[in-house]
CSV table of C-alpha atoms in Angstrom, one decimal:
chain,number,residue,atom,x,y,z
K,11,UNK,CA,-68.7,60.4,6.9
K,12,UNK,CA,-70.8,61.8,9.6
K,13,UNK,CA,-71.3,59.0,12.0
K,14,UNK,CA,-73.1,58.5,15.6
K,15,UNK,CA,-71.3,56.7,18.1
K,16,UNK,CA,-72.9,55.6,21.8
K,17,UNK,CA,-71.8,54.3,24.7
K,18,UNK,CA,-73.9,52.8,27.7
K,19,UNK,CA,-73.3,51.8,31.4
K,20,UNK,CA,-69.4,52.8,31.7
K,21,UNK,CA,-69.9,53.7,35.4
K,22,UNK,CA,-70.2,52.4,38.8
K,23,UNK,CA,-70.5,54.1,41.7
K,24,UNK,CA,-67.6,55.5,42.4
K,25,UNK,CA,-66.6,56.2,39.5
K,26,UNK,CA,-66.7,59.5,36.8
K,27,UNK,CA,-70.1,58.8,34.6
K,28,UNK,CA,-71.1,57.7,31.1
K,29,UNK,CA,-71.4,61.5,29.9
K,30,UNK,CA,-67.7,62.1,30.8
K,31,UNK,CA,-66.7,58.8,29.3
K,32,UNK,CA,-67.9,60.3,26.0
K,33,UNK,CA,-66.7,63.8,26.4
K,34,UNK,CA,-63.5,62.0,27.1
K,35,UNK,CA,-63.8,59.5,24.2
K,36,UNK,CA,-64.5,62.1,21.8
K,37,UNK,CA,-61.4,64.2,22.6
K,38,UNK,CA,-59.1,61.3,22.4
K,39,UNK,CA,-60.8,60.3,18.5
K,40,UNK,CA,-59.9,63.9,17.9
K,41,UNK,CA,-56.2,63.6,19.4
K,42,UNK,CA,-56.2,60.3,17.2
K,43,UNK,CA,-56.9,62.0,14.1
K,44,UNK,CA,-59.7,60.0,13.4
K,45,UNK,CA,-62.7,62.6,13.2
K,46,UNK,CA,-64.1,65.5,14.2
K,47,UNK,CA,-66.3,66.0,17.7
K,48,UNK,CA,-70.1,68.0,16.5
K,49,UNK,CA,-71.3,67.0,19.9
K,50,UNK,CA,-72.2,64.7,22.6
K,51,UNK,CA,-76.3,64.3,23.8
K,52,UNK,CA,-77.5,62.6,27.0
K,53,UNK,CA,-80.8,60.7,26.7
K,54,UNK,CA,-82.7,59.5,29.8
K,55,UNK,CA,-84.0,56.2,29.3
K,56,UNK,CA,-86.7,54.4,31.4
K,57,UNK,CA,-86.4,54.6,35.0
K,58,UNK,CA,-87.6,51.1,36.3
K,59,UNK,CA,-86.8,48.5,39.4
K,60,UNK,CA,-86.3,45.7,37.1
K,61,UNK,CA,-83.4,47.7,35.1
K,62,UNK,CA,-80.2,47.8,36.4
K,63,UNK,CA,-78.4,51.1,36.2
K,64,UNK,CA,-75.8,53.3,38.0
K,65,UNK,CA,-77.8,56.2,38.7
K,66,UNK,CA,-79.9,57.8,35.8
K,67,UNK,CA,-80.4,55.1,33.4
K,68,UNK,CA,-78.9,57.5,30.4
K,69,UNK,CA,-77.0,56.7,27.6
K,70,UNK,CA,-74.3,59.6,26.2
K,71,UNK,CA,-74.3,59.9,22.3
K,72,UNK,CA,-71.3,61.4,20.0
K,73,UNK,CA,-72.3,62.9,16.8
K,74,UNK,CA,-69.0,62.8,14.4
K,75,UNK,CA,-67.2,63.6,11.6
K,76,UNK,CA,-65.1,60.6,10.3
K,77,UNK,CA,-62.1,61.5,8.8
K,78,UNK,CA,-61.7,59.4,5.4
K,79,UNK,CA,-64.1,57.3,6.1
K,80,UNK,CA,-62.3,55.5,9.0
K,81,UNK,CA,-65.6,53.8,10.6
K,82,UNK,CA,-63.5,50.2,11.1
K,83,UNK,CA,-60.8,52.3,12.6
K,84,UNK,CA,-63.0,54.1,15.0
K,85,UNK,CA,-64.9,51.4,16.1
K,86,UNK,CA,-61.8,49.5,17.3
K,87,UNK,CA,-60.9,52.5,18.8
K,88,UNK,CA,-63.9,52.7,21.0
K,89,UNK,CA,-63.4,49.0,21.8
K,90,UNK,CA,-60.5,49.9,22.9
K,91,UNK,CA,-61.2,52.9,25.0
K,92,UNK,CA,-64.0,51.2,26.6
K,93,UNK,CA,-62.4,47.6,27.7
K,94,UNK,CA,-59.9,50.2,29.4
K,95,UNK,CA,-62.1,52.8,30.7
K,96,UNK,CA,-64.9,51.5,31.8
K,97,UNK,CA,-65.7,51.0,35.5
K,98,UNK,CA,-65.0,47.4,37.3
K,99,UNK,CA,-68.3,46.1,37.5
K,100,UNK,CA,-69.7,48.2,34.3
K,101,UNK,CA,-71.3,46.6,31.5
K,102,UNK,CA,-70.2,48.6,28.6
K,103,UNK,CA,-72.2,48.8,25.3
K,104,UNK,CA,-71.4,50.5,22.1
K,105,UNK,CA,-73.1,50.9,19.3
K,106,UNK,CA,-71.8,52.9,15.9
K,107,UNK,CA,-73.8,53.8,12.9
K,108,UNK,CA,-73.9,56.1,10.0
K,109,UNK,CA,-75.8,58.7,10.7
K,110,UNK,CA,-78.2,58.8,7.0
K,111,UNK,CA,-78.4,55.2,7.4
K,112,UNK,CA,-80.3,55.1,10.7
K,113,UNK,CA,-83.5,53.2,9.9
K,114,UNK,CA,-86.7,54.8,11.3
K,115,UNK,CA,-87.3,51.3,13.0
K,116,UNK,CA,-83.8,52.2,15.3
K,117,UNK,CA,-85.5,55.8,16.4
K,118,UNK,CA,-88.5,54.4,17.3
K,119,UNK,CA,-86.3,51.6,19.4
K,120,UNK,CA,-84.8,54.4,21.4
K,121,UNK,CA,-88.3,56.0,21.6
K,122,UNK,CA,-89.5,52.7,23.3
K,123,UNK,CA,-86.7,52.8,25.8
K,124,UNK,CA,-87.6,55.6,27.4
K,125,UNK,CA,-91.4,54.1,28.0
K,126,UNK,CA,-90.9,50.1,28.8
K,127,UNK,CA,-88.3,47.4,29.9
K,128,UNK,CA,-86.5,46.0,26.5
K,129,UNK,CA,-83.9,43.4,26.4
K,130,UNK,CA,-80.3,42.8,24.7
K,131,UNK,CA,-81.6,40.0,22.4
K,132,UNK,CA,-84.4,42.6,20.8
K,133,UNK,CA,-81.5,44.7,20.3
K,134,UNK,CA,-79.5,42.8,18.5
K,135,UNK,CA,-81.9,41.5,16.3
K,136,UNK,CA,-82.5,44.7,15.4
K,137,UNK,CA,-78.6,46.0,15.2
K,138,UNK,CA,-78.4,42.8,12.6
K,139,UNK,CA,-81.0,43.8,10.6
K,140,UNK,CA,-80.4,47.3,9.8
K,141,UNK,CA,-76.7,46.1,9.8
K,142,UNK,CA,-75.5,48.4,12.8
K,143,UNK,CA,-72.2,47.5,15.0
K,144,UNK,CA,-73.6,47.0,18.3
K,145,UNK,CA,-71.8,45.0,21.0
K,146,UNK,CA,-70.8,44.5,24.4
K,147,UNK,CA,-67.7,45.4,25.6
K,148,UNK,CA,-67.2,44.9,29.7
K,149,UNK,CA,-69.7,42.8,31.9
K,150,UNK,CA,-73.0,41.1,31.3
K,151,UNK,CA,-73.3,43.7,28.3
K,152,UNK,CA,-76.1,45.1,29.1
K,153,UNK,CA,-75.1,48.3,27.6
K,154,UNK,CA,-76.3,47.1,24.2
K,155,UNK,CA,-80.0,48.2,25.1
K,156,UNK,CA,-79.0,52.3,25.9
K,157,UNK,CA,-76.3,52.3,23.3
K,158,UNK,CA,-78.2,51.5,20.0
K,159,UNK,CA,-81.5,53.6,22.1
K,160,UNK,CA,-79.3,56.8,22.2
K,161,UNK,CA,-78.1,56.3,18.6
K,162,UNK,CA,-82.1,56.1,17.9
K,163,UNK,CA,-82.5,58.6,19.8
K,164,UNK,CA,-80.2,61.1,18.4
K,165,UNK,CA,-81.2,60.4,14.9
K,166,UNK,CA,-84.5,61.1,15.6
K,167,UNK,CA,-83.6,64.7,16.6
K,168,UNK,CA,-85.7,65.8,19.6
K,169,UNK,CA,-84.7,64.5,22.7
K,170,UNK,CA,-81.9,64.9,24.9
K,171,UNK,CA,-79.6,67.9,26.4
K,172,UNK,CA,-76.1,68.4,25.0
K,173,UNK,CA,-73.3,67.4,27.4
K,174,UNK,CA,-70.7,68.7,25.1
K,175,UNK,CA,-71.1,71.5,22.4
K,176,UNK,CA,-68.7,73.3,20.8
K,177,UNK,CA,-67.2,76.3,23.1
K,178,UNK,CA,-70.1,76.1,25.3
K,179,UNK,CA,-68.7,74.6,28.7
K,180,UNK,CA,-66.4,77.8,28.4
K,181,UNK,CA,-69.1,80.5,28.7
K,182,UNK,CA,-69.1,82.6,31.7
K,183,UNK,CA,-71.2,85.9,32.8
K,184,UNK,CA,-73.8,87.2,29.8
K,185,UNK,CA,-73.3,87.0,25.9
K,186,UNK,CA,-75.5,88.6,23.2
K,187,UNK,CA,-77.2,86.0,21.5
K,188,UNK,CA,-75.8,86.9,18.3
K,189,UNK,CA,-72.4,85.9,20.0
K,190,UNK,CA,-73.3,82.5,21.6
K,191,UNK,CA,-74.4,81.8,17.4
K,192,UNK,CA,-71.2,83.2,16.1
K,193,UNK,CA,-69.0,81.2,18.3
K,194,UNK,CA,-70.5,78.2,19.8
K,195,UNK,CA,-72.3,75.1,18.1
K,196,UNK,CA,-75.7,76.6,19.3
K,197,UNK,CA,-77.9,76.3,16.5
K,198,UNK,CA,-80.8,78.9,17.6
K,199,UNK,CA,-81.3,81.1,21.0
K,200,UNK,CA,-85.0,80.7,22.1
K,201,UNK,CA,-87.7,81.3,25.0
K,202,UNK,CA,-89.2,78.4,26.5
K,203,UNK,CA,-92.1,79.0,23.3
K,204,UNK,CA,-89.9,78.7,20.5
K,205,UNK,CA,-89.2,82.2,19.6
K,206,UNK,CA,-86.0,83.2,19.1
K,207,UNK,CA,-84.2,86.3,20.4
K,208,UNK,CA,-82.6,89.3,19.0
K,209,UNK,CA,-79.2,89.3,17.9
K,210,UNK,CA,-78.6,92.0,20.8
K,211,UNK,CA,-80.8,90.1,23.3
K,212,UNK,CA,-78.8,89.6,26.5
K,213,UNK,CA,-78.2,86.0,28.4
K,214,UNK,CA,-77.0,84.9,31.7
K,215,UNK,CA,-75.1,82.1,30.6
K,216,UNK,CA,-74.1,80.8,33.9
K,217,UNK,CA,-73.9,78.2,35.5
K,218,UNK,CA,-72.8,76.7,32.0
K,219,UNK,CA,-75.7,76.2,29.3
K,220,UNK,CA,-77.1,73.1,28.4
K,221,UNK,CA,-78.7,73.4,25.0
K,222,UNK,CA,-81.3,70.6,24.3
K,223,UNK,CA,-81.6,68.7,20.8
K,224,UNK,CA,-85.2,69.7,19.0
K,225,UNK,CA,-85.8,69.4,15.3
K,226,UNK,CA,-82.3,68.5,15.1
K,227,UNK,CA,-81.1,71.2,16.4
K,228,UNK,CA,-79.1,72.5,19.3
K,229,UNK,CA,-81.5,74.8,21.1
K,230,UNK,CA,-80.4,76.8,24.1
K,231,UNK,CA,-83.4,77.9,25.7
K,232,UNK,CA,-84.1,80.9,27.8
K,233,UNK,CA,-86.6,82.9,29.9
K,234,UNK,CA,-87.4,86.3,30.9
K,235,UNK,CA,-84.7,87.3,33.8
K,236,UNK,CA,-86.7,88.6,36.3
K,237,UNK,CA,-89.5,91.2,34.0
K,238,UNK,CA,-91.7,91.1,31.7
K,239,UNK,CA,-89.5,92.4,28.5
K,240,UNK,CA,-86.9,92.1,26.3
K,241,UNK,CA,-84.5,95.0,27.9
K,242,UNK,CA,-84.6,93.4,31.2
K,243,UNK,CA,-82.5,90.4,29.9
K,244,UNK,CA,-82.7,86.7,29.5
K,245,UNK,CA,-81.0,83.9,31.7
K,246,UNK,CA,-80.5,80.2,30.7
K,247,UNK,CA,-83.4,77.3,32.0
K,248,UNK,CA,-82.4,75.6,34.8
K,249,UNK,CA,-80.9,72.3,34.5
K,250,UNK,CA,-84.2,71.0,36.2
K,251,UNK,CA,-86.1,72.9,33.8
K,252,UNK,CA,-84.8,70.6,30.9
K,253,UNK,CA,-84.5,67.8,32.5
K,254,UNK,CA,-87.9,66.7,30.6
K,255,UNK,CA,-86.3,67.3,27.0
């Protein structure tokens, strides 16, 4: 059962943030033997003075692989992990859903909190309705809003950078494009246009890539490295280059 688990406002400010949380959390469902990890996504939310948040206002998405159909297992395990994890002062949501029975109405939820204020009534409602777990864990709760936005949002397939991604924090130096597709979970190597590159097409893969999440896919995407063709190489975007996927 593939299934989409998010987390929300797990931080304060001294504390490690959301998207480690869910690395974190993800590793320990694995160690669990509860499912396997396809990847984590960070999705920015809206950025306003009437919203409280830690620092970015994101909420950190794990796309999963369910072992035997253990969703009642998992989501007490998440409970779990969160009512100990979790920040003093956080105020943790979680949200899990099955990942073909995300509604249309939940993506464009997480859509909307990217563009206006919403509030943890409007997301339960909606959590009820389309018969989603959704609660709070630590707090005021808060976390309810990000939480069933990022599961939105990761259904709908085109938003958000992956934090976590199969063999990808381990790459170091240049790789062939043809390699990072072998033996990483990066769907497609492409320029900043959508085109993707030859198999032999070499990329500067450091500082680590962050591969965004378009048409459902895990997209690292690249630009020229310094010329104006293919044989003078390719080199990741910048982190502040994505930051608008």
């Amino acid at each position: 059962m593939r299934c989409l688990i998010c987390i929300d406002d797990t931080d304060n400010l001294e504390s490690r943030g959301t998207g480690f949380r869910a690395r974190q959390l993800g590793a320990r469902l694995a160690e669990a033997g509860l499912g396997r990890l396809r990847g984590v996504t960070r999705h920015q939310l809206y950025v306003h003075p009437s919203i409280p948040y830690t620092s970015h206002n994101s909420s950190a998405c794990l796309d999963v692989d369910l072992h035997d159909d253990r969703l009642a297992d998992a989501r007490e395990f998440c409970r779990d992990y969160l009512a100990t994890e979790s920040a003093d002062g956080s105020d943790a949501g979680l949200c899990l859903a099955v990942f073909d029975e995300v509604a249309d109405e939940v993506v464009e939820f997480g859509r909307s909190a990217k563009e206006r204020i919403l509030t943890r009534e409007q997301a339960h409602e909606l959590a009820g309705r389309h018969r989603i777990h959704l609660e709070g864990v630590t707090g005021d709760r808060m976390g309810v809003i990000g939480a069933l936005a990022g599961v939105g949002l990761r259904r709908g397939g085109h938003d958000g950078r992956f934090i976590w991604l199969k063999g990808v924090r381990e790459l170091t130096g240049t790789a062939t494009a043809g390699t990072l597709l072998a033996t990483t979970g990066i769907d497609s190597v492409e320029t900043v246009d959508g085109q993707p590159l030859p198999a032999d097409a070499e990329v500067m893969v450091d500082p680590w890539p962050r591969p965004v999440l378009l048409h459902g896919r895990a997209v690292l995407l690249t630009e020229a490295n310094g010329g104006e063709n293919e044989r003078s190489g390719w080199r990741i975007l910048s982190k502040e280059a994505i930051r608008r996927y």
